[in-house]
PDB file of C-alpha atoms in Angstrom:
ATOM      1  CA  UNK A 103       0.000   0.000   0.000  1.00 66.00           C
ATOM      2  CA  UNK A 104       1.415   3.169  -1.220  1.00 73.00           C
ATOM      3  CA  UNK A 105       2.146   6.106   1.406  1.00 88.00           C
ATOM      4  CA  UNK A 106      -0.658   8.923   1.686  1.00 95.00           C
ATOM      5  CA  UNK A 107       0.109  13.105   1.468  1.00 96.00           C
ATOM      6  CA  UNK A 108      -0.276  12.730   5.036  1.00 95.00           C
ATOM      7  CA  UNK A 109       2.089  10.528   6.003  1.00 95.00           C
ATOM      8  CA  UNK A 110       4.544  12.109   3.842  1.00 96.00           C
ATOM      9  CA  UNK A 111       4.096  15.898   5.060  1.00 96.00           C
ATOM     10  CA  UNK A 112       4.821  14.690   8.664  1.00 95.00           C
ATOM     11  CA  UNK A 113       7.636  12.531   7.968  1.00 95.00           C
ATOM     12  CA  UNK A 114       9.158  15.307   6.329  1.00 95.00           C
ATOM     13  CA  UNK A 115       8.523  17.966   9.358  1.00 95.00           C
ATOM     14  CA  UNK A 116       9.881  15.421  11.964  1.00 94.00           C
ATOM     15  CA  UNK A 117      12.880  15.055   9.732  1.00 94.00           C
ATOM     16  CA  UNK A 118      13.437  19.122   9.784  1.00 94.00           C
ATOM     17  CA  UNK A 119      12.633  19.077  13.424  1.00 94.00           C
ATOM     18  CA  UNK A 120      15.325  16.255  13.860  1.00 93.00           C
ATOM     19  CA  UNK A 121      17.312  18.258  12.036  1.00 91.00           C
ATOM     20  CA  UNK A 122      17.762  16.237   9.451  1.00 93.00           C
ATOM     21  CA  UNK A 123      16.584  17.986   6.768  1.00 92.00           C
ATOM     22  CA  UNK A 124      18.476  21.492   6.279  1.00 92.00           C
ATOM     23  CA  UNK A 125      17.079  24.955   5.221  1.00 93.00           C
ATOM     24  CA  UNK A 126      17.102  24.774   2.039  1.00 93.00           C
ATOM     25  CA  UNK A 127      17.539  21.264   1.088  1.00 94.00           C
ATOM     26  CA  UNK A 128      16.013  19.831  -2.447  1.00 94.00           C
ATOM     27  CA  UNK A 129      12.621  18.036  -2.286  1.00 95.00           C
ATOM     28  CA  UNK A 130      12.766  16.575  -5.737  1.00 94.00           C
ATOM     29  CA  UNK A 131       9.573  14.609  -6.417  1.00 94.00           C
ATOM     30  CA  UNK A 132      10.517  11.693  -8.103  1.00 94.00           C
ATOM     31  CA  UNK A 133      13.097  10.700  -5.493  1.00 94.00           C
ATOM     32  CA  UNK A 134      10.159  11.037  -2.706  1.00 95.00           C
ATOM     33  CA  UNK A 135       8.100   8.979  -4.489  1.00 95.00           C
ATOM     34  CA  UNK A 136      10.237   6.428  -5.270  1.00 94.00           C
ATOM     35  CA  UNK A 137      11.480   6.207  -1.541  1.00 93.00           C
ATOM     36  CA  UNK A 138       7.590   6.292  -0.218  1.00 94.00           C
ATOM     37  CA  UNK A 139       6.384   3.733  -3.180  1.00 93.00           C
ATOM     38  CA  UNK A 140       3.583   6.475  -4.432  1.00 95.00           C
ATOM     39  CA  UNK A 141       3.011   8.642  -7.206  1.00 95.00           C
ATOM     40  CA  UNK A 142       4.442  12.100  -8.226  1.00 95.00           C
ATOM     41  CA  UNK A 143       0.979  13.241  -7.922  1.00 96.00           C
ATOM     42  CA  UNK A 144       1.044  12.190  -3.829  1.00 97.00           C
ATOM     43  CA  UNK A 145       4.221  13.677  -3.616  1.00 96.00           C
ATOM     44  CA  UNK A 146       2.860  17.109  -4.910  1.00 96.00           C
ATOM     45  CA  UNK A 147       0.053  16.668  -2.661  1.00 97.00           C
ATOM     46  CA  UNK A 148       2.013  16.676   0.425  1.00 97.00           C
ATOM     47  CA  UNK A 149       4.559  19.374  -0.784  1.00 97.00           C
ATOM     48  CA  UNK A 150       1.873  21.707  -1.715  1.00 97.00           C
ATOM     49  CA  UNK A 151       0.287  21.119   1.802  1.00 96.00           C
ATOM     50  CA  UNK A 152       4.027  22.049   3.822  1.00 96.00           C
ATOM     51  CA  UNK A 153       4.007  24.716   1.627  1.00 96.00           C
ATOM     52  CA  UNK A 154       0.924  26.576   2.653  1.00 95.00           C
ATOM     53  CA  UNK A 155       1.875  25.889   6.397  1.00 93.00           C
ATOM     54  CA  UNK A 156       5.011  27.698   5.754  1.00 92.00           C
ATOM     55  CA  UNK A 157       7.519  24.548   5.600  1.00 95.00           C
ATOM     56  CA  UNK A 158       8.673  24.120   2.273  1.00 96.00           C
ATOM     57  CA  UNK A 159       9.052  26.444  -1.159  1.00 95.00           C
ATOM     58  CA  UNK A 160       8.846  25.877  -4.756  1.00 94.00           C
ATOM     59  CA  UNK A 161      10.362  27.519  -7.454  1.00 89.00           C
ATOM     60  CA  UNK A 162       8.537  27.233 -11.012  1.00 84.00           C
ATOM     61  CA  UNK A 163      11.906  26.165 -12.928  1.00 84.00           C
ATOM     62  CA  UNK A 164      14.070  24.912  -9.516  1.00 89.00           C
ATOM     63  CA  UNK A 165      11.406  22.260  -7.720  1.00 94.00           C
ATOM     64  CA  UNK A 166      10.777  22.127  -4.228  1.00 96.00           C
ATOM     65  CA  UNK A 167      12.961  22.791  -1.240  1.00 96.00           C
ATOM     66  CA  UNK A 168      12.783  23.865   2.392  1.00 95.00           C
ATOM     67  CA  UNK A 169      12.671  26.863   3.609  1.00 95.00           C
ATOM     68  CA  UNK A 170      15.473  28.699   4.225  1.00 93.00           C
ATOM     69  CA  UNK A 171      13.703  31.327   7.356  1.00 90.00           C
ATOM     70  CA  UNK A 172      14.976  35.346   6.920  1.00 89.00           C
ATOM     71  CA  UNK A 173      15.484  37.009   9.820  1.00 87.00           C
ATOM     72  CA  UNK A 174      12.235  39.240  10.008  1.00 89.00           C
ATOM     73  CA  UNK A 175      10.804  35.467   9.642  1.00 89.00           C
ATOM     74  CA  UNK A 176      12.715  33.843  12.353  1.00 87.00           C
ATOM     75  CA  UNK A 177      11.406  37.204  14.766  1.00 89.00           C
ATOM     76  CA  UNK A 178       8.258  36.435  13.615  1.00 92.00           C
ATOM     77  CA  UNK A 179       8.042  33.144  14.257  1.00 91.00           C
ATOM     78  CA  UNK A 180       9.194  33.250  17.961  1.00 92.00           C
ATOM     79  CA  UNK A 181       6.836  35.620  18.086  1.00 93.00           C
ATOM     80  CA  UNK A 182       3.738  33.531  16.931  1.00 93.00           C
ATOM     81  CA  UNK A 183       5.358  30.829  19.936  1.00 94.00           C
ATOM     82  CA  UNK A 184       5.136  33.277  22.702  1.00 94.00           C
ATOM     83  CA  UNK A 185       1.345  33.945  21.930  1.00 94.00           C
ATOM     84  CA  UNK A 186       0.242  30.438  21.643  1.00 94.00           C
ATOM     85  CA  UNK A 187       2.299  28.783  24.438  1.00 95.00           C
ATOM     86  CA  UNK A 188       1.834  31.649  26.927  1.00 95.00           C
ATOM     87  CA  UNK A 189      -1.475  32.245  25.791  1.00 94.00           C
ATOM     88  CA  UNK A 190      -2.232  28.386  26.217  1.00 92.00           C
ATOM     89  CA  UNK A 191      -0.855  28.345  29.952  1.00 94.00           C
ATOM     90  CA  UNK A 192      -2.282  31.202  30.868  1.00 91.00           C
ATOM     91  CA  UNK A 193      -5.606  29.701  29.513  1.00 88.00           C
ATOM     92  CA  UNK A 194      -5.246  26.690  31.529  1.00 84.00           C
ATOM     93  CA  UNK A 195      -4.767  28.612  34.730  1.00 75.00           C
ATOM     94  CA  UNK A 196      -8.477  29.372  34.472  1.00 72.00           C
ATOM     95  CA  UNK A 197      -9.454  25.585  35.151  1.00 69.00           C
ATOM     96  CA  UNK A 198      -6.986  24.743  37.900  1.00 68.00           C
ATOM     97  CA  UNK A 199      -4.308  22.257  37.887  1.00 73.00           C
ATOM     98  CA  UNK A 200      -3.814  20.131  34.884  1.00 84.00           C
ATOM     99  CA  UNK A 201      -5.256  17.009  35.307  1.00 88.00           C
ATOM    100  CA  UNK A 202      -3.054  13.651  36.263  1.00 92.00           C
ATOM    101  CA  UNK A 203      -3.340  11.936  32.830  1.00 94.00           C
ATOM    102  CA  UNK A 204      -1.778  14.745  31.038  1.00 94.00           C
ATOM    103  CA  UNK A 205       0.778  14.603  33.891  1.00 94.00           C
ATOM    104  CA  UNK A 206       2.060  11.193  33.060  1.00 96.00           C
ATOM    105  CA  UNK A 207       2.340  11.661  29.235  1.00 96.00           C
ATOM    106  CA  UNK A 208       4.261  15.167  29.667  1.00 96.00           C
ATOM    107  CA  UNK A 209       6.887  13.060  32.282  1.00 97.00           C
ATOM    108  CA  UNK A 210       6.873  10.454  29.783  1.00 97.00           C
ATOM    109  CA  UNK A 211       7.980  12.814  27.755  1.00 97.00           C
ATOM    110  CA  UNK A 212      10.379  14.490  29.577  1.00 97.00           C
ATOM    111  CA  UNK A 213      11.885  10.950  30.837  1.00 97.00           C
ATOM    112  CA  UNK A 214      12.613  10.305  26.598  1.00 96.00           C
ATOM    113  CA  UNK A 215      14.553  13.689  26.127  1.00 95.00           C
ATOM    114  CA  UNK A 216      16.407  12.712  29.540  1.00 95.00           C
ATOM    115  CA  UNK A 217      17.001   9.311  27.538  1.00 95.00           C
ATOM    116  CA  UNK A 218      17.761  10.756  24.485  1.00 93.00           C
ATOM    117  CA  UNK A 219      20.732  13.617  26.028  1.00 91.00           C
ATOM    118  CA  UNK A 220      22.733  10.561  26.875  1.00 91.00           C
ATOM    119  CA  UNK A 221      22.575   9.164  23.556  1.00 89.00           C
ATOM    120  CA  UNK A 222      24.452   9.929  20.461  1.00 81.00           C
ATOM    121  CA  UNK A 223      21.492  10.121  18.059  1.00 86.00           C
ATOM    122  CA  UNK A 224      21.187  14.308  17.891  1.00 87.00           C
ATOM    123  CA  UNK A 225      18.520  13.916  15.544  1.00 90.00           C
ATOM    124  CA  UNK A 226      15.872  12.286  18.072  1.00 92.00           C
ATOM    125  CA  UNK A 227      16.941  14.547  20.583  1.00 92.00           C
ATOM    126  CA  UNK A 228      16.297  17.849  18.890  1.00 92.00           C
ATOM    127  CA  UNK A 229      12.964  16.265  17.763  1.00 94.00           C
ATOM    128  CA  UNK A 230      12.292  15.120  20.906  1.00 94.00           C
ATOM    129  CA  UNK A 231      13.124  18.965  22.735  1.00 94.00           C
ATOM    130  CA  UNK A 232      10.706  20.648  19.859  1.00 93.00           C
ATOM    131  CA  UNK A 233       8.017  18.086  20.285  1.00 95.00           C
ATOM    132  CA  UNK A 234       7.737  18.725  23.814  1.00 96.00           C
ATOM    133  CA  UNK A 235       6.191  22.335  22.761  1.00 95.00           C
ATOM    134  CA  UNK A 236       3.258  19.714  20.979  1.00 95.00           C
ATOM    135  CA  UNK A 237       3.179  17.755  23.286  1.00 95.00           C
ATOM    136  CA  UNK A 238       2.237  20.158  25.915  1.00 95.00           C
ATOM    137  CA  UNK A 239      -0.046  21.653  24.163  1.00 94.00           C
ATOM    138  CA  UNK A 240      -2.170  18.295  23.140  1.00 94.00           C
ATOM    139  CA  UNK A 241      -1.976  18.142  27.289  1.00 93.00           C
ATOM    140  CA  UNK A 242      -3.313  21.078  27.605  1.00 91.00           C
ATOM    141  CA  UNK A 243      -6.212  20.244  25.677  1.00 87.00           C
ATOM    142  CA  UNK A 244      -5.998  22.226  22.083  1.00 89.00           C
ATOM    143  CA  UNK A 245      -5.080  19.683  19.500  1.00 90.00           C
ATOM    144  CA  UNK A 246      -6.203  22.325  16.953  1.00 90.00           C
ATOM    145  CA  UNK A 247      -2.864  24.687  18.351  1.00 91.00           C
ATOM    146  CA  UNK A 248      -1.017  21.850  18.586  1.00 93.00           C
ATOM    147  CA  UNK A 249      -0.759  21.523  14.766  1.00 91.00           C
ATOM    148  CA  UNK A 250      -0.193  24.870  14.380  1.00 92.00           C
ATOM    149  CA  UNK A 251       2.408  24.943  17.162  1.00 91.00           C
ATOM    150  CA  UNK A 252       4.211  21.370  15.324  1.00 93.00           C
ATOM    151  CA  UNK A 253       4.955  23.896  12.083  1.00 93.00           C
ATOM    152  CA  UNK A 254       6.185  26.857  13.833  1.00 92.00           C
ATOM    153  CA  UNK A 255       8.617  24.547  16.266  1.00 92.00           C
ATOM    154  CA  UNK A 256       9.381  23.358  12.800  1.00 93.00           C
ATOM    155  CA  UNK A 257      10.132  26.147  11.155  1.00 92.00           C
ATOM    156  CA  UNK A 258      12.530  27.422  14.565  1.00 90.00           C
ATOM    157  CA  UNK A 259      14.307  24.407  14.321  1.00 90.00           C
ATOM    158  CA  UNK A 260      15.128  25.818  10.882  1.00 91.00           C
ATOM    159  CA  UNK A 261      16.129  29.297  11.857  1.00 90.00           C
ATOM    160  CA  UNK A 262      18.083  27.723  14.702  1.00 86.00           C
ATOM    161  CA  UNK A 263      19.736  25.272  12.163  1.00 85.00           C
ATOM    162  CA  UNK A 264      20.218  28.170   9.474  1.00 81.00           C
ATOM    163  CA  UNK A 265      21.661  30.931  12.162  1.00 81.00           C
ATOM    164  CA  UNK A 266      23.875  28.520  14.047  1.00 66.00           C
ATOM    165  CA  UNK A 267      21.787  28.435  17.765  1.00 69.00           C
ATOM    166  CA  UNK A 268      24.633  27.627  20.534  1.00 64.00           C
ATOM    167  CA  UNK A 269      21.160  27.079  22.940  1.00 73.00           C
ATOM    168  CA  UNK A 270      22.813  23.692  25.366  1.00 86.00           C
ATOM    169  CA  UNK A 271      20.163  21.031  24.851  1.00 88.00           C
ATOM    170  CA  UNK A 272      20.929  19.863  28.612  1.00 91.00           C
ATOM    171  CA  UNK A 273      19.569  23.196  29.563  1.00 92.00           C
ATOM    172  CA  UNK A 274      16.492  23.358  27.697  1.00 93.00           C
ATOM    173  CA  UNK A 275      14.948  19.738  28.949  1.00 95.00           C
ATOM    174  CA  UNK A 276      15.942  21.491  32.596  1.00 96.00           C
ATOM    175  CA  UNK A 277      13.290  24.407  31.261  1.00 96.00           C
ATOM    176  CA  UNK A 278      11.281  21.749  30.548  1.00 97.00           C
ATOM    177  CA  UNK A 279      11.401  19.940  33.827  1.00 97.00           C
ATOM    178  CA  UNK A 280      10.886  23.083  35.504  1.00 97.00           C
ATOM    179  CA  UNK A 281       7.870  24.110  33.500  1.00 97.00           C
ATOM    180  CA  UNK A 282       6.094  20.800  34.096  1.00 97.00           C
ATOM    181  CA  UNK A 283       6.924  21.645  37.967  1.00 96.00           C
ATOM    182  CA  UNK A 284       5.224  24.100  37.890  1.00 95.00           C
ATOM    183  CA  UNK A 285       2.200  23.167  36.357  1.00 94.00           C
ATOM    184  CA  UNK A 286       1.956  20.226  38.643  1.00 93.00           C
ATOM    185  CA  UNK A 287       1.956  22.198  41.281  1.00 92.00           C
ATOM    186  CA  UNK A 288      -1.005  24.177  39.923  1.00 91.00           C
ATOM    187  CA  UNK A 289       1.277  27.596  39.641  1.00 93.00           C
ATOM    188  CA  UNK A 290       0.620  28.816  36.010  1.00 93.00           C
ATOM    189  CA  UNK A 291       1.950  32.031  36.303  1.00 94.00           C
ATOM    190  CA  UNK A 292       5.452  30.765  37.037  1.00 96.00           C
ATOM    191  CA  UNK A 293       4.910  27.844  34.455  1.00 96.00           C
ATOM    192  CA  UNK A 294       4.277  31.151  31.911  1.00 96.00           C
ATOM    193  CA  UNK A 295       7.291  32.768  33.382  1.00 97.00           C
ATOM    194  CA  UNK A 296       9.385  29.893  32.767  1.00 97.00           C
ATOM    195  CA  UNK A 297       8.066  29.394  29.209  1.00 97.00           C
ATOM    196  CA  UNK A 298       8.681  33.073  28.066  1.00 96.00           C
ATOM    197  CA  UNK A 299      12.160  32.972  29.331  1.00 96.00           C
ATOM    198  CA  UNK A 300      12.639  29.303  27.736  1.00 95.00           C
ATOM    199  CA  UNK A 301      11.798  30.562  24.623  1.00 94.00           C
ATOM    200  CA  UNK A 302      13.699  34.383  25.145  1.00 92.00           C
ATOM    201  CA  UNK A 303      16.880  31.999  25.840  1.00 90.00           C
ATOM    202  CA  UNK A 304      16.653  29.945  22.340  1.00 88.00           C
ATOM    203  CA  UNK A 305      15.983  33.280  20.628  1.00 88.00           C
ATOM    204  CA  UNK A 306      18.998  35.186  22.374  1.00 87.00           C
ATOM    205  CA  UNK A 307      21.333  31.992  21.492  1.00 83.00           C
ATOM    206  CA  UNK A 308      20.475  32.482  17.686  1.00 81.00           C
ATOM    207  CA  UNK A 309      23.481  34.696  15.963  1.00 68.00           C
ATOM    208  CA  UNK A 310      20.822  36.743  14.256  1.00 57.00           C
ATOM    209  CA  UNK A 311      22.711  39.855  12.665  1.00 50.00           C
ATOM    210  CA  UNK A 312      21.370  43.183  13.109  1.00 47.00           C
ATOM    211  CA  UNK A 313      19.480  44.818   9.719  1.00 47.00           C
ATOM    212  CA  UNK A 314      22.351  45.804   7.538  1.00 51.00           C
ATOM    213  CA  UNK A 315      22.459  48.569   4.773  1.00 58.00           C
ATOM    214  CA  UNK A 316      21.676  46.010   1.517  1.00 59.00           C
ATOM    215  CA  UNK A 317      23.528  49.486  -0.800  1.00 64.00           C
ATOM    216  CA  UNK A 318      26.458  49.829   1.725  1.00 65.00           C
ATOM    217  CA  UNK A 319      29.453  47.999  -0.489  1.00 63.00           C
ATOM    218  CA  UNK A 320      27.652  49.402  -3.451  1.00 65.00           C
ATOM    219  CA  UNK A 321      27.227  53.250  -1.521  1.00 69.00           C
ATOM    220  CA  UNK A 322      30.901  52.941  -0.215  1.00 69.00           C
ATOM    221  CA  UNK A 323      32.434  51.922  -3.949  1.00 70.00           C
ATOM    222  CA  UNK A 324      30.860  54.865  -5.466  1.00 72.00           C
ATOM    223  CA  UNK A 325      31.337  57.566  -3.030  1.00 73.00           C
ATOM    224  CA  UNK A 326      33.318  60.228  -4.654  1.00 77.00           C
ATOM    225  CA  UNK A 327      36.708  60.249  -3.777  1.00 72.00           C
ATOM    226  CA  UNK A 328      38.597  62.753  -1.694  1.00 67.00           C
ATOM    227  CA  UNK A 329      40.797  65.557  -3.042  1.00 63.00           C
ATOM    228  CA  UNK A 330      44.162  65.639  -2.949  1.00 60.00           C
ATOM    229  CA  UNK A 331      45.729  68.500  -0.566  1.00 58.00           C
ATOM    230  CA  UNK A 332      47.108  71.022  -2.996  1.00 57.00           C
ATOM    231  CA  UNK A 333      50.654  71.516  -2.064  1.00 55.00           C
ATOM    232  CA  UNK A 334      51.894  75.223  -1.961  1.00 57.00           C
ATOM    233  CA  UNK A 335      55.764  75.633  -3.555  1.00 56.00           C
ATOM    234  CA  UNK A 336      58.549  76.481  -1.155  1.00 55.00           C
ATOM    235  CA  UNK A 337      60.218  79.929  -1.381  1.00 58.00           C
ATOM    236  CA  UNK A 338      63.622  79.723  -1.941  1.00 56.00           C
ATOM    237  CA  UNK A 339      66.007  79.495   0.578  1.00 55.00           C
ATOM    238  CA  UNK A 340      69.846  79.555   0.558  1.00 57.00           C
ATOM    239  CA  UNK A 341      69.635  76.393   2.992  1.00 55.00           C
ATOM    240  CA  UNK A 342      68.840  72.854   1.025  1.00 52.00           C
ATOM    241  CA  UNK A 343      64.889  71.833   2.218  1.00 50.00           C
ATOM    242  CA  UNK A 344      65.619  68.324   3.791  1.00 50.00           C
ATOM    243  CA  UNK A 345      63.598  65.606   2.075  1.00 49.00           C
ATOM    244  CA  UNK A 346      60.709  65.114   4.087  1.00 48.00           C
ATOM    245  CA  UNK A 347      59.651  61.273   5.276  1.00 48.00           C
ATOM    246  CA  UNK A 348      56.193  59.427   4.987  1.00 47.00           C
ATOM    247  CA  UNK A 349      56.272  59.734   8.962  1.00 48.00           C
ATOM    248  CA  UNK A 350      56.438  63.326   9.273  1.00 47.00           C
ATOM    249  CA  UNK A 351      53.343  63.911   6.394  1.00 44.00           C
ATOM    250  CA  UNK A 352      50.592  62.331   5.340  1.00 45.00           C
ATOM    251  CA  UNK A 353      50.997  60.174   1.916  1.00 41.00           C
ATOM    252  CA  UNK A 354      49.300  62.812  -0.239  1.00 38.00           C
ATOM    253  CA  UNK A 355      51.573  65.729   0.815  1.00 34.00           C
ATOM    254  CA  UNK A 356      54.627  63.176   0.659  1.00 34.00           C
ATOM    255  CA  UNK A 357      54.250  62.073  -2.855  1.00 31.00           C
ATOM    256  CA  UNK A 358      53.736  65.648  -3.913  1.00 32.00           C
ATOM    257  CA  UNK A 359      56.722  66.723  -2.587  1.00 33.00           C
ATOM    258  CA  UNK A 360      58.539  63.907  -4.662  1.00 30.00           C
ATOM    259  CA  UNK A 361      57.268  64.534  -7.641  1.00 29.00           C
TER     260      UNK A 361
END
């Protein structure tokens, strides 16, 4: 039995959230579906779903390929994560203390990524620390913001991929632990606080460059160019003028004098 759009769209986000898939890697449609046994036309299907969620891109003569996340985008994005999760917590609060069921699957949870640090397989721990953002969210009881949350953890894995994040992975499943802590313990407004500054410290760990002048090489090549300092002839003098030295002038003035 061949492989539905489906199941191809969310094999290929857990491979970018695994990091195995890079920003802008080739989605070529044959090879897809000749690796999930389907037709081109499946293939399509699934591409053109990831890229109305924002996951991949297609170029009319190039193919398809992932996205490669600008910076405005990667702002944006952390962004969008701050409203949902906080707003999702904050939510919660409302109702009390999460209920015991949702405990035990978010400690399940956390007990894998504990499992998964002291492994070697990065690719199933970085999946594992994004999916914990879904995860919580399903346990919080909006499946409908959990797919939307799955795409934009995506799509940060991306930007933290693309701008080189130095966020310590050890450190984030301790933000994790603490978070769940906290909800536990029915405290939402430090389980908030905790997830705003979880998510500040992945931003802040990004080497995002500040906006830079796009006509700056271009401005700086074509700025006119300075004048030369008109040199003034020496009166004569019965004394012989000593030849002056490029430390006592400036270049300009020197070569003047020389020729």
């Amino acid at each position: 039995m061949s492989t539905s759009a489906s199941e191809i769209s969310a094999r290929i986000v857990e491979a970018v959230m695994a990091q195995k898939l890079a920003p802008g890697s080739r989605l070529g449609e044959q090879p897809l579906a000749m690796l999930f046994d389907c037709s081109r036309t499946i293939v399509r299907e699934a591409l053109t779903r990831l890229a109305a969620r924002g996951i991949v891109t297609v170029s009319a003569r190039r193919g398809w390929f992932v996205i490669e996340p600008s910076q405005d985008e990667a702002r944006e994005a952390f962004e969008a994560r701050r409203v949902i999760e906080l707003g999702l917590i904050r939510s919660t609060g409302s109702t009390g203390k999460i209920d015991k069921a949702a405990l035990r699957q978010l400690k399940a949870h956390l007990q894998r990524e504990k499992a998964a640090l002291k492994e070697s397989d990065v690719g199933n721990r970085s999946f594992l620390l994004g999916d914990f953002h879904v995860c919580l969210a399903e346990c919080l009881g909006n499946t409908l913001l959990a797919d939307t949350l799955r795409d934009f953890t995506a799509r940060t894995t991306l930007i933290a991929m693309l701008y080189q994040s130095t966020h310590d992975a050890v450190q984030s499943c301790e933000d994790h632990v603490q978070i769940v802590a906290a909800l536990e313990r029915g405290d939402h407004a430090a389980a908030e606080a905790l997830m705003a500054a979880h998510i500040g410290t992945v931003q802040s760990a990004l080497r995002v460059q500040a906006p830079t002048d796009p006509l700056a090489q271009l401005r700086d090549a074509l700025a006119p160019l300075q004048p030369q300092k008109k040199t003034t002839a020496a009166k004569p003098t019965r004394r012989k003028a000593a030849t002056p030295s490029p430390d006592d002038t400036d270049s300009s003035t020197y070569l003047g004098a020389l020729l």
